[in-house]
CSV table of C-alpha atoms in Angstrom, one decimal:
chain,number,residue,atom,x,y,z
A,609,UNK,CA,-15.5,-4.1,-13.5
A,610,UNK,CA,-12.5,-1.9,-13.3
A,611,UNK,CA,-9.3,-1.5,-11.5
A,612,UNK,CA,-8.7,-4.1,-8.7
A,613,UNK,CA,-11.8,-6.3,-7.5
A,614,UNK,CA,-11.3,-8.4,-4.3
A,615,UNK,CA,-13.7,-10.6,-2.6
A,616,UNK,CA,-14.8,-11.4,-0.4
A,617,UNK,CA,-14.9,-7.8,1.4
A,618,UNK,CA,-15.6,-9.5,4.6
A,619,UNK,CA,-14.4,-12.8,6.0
A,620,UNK,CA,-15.1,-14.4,9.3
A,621,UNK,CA,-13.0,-17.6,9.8
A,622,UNK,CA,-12.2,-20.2,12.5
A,623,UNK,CA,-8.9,-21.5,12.9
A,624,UNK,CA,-9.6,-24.9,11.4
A,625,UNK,CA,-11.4,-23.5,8.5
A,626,UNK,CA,-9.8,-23.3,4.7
A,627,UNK,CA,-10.9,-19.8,3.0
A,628,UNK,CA,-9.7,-18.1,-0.5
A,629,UNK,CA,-9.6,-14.8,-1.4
A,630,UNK,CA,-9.6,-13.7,-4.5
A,631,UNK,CA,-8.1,-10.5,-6.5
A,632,UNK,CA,-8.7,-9.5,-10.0
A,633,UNK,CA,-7.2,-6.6,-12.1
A,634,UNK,CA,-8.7,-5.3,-15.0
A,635,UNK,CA,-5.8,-3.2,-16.0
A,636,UNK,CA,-3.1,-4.8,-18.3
A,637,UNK,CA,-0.7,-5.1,-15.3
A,638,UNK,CA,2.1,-8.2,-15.4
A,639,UNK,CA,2.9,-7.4,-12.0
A,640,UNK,CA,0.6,-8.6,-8.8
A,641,UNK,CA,1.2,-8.0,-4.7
A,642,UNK,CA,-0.6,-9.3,-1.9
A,643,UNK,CA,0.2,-7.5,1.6
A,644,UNK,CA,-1.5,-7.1,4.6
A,645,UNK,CA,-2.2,-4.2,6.9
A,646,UNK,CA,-3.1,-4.9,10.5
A,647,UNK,CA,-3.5,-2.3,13.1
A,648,UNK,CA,-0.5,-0.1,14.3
A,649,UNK,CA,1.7,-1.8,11.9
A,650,UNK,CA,2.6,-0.6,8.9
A,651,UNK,CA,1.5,-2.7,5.4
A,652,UNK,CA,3.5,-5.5,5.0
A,653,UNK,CA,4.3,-7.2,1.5
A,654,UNK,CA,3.6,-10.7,1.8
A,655,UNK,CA,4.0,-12.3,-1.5
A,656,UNK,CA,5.3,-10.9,-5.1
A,657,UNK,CA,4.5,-12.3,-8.7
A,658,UNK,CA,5.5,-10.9,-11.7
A,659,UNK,CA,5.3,-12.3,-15.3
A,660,UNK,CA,3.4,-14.8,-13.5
A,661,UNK,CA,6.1,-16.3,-11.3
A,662,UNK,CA,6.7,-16.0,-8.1
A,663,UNK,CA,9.4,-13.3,-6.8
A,664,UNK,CA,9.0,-12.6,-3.4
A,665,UNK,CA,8.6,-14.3,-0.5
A,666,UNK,CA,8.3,-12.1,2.9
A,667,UNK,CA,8.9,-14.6,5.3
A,668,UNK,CA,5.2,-15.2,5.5
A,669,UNK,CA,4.0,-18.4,7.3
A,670,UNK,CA,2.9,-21.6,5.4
A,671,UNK,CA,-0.9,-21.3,6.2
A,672,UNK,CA,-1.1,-18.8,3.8
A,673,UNK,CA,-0.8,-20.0,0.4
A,674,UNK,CA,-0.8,-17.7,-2.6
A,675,UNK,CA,-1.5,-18.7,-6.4
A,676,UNK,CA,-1.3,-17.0,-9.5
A,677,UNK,CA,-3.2,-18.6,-12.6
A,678,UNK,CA,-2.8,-15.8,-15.0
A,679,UNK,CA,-1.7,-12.2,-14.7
A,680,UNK,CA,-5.1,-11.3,-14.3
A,681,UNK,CA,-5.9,-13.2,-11.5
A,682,UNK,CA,-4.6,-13.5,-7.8
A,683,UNK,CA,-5.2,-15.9,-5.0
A,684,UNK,CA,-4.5,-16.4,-1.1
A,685,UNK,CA,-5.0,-19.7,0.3
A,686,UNK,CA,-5.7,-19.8,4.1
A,687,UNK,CA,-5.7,-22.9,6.4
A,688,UNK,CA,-5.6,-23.5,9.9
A,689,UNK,CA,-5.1,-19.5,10.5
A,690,UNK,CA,-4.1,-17.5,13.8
A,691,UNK,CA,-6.4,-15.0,15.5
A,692,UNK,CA,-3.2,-13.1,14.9
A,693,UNK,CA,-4.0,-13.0,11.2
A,694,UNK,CA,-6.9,-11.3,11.6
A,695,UNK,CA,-5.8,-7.8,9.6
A,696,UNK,CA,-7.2,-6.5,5.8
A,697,UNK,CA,-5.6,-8.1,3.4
A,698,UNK,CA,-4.7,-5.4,0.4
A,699,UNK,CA,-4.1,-7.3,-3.0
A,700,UNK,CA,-2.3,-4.6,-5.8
A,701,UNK,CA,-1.2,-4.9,-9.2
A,702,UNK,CA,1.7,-2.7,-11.3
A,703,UNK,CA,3.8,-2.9,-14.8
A,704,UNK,CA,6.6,-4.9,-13.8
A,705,UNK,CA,9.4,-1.9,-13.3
A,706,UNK,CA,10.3,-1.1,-9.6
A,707,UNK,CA,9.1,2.9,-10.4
A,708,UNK,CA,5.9,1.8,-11.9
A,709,UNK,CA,2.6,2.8,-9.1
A,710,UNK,CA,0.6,-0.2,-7.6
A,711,UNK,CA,-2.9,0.0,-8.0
A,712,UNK,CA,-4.7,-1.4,-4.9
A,713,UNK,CA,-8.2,-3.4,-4.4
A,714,UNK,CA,-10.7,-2.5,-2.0
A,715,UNK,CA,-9.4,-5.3,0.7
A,716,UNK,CA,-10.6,-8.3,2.5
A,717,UNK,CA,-11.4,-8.1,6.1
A,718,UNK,CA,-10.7,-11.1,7.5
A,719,UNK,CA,-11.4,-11.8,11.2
A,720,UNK,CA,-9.8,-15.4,12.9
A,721,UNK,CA,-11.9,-16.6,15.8
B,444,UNK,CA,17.5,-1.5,3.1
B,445,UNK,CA,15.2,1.2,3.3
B,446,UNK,CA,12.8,2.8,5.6
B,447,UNK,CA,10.5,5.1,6.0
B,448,UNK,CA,9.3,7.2,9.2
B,449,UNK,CA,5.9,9.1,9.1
B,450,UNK,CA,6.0,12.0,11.9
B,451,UNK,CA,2.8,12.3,13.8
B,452,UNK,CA,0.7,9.3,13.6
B,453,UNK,CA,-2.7,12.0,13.4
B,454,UNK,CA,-2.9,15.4,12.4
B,455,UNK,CA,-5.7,17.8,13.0
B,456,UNK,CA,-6.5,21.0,11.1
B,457,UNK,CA,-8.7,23.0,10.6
B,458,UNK,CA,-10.9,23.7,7.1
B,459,UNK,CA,-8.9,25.5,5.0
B,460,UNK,CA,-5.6,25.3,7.4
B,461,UNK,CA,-2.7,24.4,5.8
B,462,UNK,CA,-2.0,20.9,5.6
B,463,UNK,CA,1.7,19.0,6.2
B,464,UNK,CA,2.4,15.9,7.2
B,465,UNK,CA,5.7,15.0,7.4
B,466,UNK,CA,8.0,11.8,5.6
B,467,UNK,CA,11.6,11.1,6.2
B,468,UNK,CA,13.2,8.1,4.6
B,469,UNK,CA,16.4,6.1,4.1
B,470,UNK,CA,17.7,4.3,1.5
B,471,UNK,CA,21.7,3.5,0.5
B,472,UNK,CA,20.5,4.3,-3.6
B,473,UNK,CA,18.4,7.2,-4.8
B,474,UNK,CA,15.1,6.3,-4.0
B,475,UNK,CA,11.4,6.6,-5.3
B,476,UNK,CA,9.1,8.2,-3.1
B,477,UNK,CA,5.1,7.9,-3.2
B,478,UNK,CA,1.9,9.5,-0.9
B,479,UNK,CA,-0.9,7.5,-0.6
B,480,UNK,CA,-4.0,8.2,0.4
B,481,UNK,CA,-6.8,5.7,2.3
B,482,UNK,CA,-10.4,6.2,3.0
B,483,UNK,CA,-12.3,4.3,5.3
B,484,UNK,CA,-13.1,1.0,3.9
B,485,UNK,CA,-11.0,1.8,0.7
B,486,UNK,CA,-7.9,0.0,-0.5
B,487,UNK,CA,-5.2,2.7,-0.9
B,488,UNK,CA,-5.1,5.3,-3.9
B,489,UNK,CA,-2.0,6.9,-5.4
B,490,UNK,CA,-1.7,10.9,-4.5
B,491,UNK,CA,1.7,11.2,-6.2
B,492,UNK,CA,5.0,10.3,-7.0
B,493,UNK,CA,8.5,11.5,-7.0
B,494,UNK,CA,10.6,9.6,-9.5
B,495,UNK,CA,13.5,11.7,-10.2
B,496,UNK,CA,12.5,14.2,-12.2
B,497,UNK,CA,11.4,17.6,-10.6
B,498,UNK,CA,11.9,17.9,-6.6
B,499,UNK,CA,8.6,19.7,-6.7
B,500,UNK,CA,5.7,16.9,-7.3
B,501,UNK,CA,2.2,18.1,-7.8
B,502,UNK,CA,-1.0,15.5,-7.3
B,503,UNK,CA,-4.4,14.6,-7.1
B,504,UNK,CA,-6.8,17.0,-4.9
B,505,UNK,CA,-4.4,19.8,-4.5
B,506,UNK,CA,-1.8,18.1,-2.7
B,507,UNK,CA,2.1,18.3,-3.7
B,508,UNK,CA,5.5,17.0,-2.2
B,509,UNK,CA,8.9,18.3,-2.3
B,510,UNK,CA,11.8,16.2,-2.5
B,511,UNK,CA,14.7,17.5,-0.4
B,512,UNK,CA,17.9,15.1,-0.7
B,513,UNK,CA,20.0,17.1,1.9
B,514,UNK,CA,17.0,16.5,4.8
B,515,UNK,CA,16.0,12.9,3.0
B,516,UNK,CA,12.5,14.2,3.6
B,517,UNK,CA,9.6,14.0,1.2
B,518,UNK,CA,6.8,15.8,3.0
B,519,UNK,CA,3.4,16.2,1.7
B,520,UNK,CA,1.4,19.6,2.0
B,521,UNK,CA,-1.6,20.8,0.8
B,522,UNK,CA,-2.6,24.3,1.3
B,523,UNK,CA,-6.2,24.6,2.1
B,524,UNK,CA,-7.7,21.6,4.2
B,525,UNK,CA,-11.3,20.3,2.7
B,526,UNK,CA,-13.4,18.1,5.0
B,527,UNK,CA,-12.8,15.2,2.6
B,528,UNK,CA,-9.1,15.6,2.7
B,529,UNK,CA,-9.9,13.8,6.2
B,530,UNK,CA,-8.2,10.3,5.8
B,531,UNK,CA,-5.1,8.1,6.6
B,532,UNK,CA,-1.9,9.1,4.2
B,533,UNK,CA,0.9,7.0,3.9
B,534,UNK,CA,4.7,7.5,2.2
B,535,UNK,CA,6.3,4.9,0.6
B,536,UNK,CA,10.1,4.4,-1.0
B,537,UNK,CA,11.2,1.8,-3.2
B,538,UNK,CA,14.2,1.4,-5.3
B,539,UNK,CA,15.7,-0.2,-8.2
B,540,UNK,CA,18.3,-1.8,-5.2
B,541,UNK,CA,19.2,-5.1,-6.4
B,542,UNK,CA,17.8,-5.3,-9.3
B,543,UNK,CA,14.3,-6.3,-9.1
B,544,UNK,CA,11.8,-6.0,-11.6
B,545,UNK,CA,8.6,-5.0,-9.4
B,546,UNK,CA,7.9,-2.7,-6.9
B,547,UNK,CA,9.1,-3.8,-3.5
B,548,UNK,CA,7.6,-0.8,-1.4
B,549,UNK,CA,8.5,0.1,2.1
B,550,UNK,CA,5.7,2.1,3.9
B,551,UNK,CA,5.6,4.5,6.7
B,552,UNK,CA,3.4,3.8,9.8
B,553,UNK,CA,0.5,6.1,8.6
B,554,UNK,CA,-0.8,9.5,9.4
B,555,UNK,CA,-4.4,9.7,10.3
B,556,UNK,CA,-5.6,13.3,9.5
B,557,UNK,CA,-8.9,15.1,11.0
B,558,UNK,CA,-10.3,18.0,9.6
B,559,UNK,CA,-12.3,20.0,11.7
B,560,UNK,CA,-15.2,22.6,10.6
């Protein structure tokens, strides 16, 4: 594998469900973002972690839980979601340095019924 | 803060048209400005970046961006369209504005561009 994995690509949940996606980057990077991109809205940065600690925080809801073992590896936690939610969720990864280009993953589609 | 405002959210040329798509931005410190590019089903994939150095950037595919502090505008143009130019494009700024250590980008709204034969 290279770049940024992310499974699953597709993800049909109800609202009372608990789901994880996962991201993985192959790349070296210390620096990992999840955001998400729903329709006529532009992306939105959801969560930050770099060096392996949490640094940003968007003012996202607590159903979604992220989680960051390693600098390799990224996770979004979901519980009792909104249909609202239903968007792609992007994961991307960077060298830590605010000039340094994000690599994105493939997505996760995730639908809420 | 800083923003970003994509002009035209679709754009249709022609093959072998010239292609613009327009990016203004704001942002209280000298910024960093970035294109990407997203194909259906794709995550997003970098065309180029503007970091300072030359206001002139060259990319991937043929595309470049010029950098033009006086009109805060970093527009992206390409000069012959190619059917698999067709895509979504979307500018994004970030800065080193209080001191973080990652990349907090801002993106625009997107432009969708159609290439016709």
């Amino acid at each position: 594998e290279t770049g940024v994995t992310q499974t699953p690509r597709h993800l049909v949940m109800g609202m009372t469900n608990k789901k994880s996606l996962k991201c993985e980057q192959h790349l070296g990077h210390n620096a990992m973002y999840w955001y998400k991109q729903s329709a006529k809205k532009p992306l939105e940065l959801m969560f930050v972690y770099s060096l392996e600690e949490r640094v940003e925080n968007n003012s996202v809801p607590s159903r979604f839980s992220p989680e960051c073992p390693n600098s390799s590896h990224l996770f979004l936690h979901l519980h009792t979601l909104q249909p609202e939610d239903s968007a792609l969720y992007l994961c991307a990864s960077s060298q830590a340095g605010y000039d340094n280009e994000q690599f994105f993953g493939p997505g996760t589609r995730l639908t809420v019924l | 803060a800083q923003s970003v405002t994509q002009l035209g959210s679709h754009v249709s040329v022609s093959e072998g048209a010239l292609v613009l798509l327009r990016c203004n931005y704001s942002s209280s410190v000298p910024p960093y400005l970035f294109w990407y590019v997203q194909y259906p089903n794709q995550g997003l994939q970098l065309l180029l970046k503007y970091t300072s150095a030359a206001t002139l950037v060259k990319g991937i595919n043929g595309f470049e961006a010029e950098f033009k502090k006086s009109e805060t505008s970093f527009h992206l143009t390409k000069p012959s369209a190619h059917m698999s130019d067709a895509a979504e494009y979307f500018c994004a700024v970030t800065s080193g504005l209080g001191g973080t250590s990652y990349g907090k980008l801002t993106f625009g709204q997107g432009t969708i561009l159609t290439v016709h034969p």
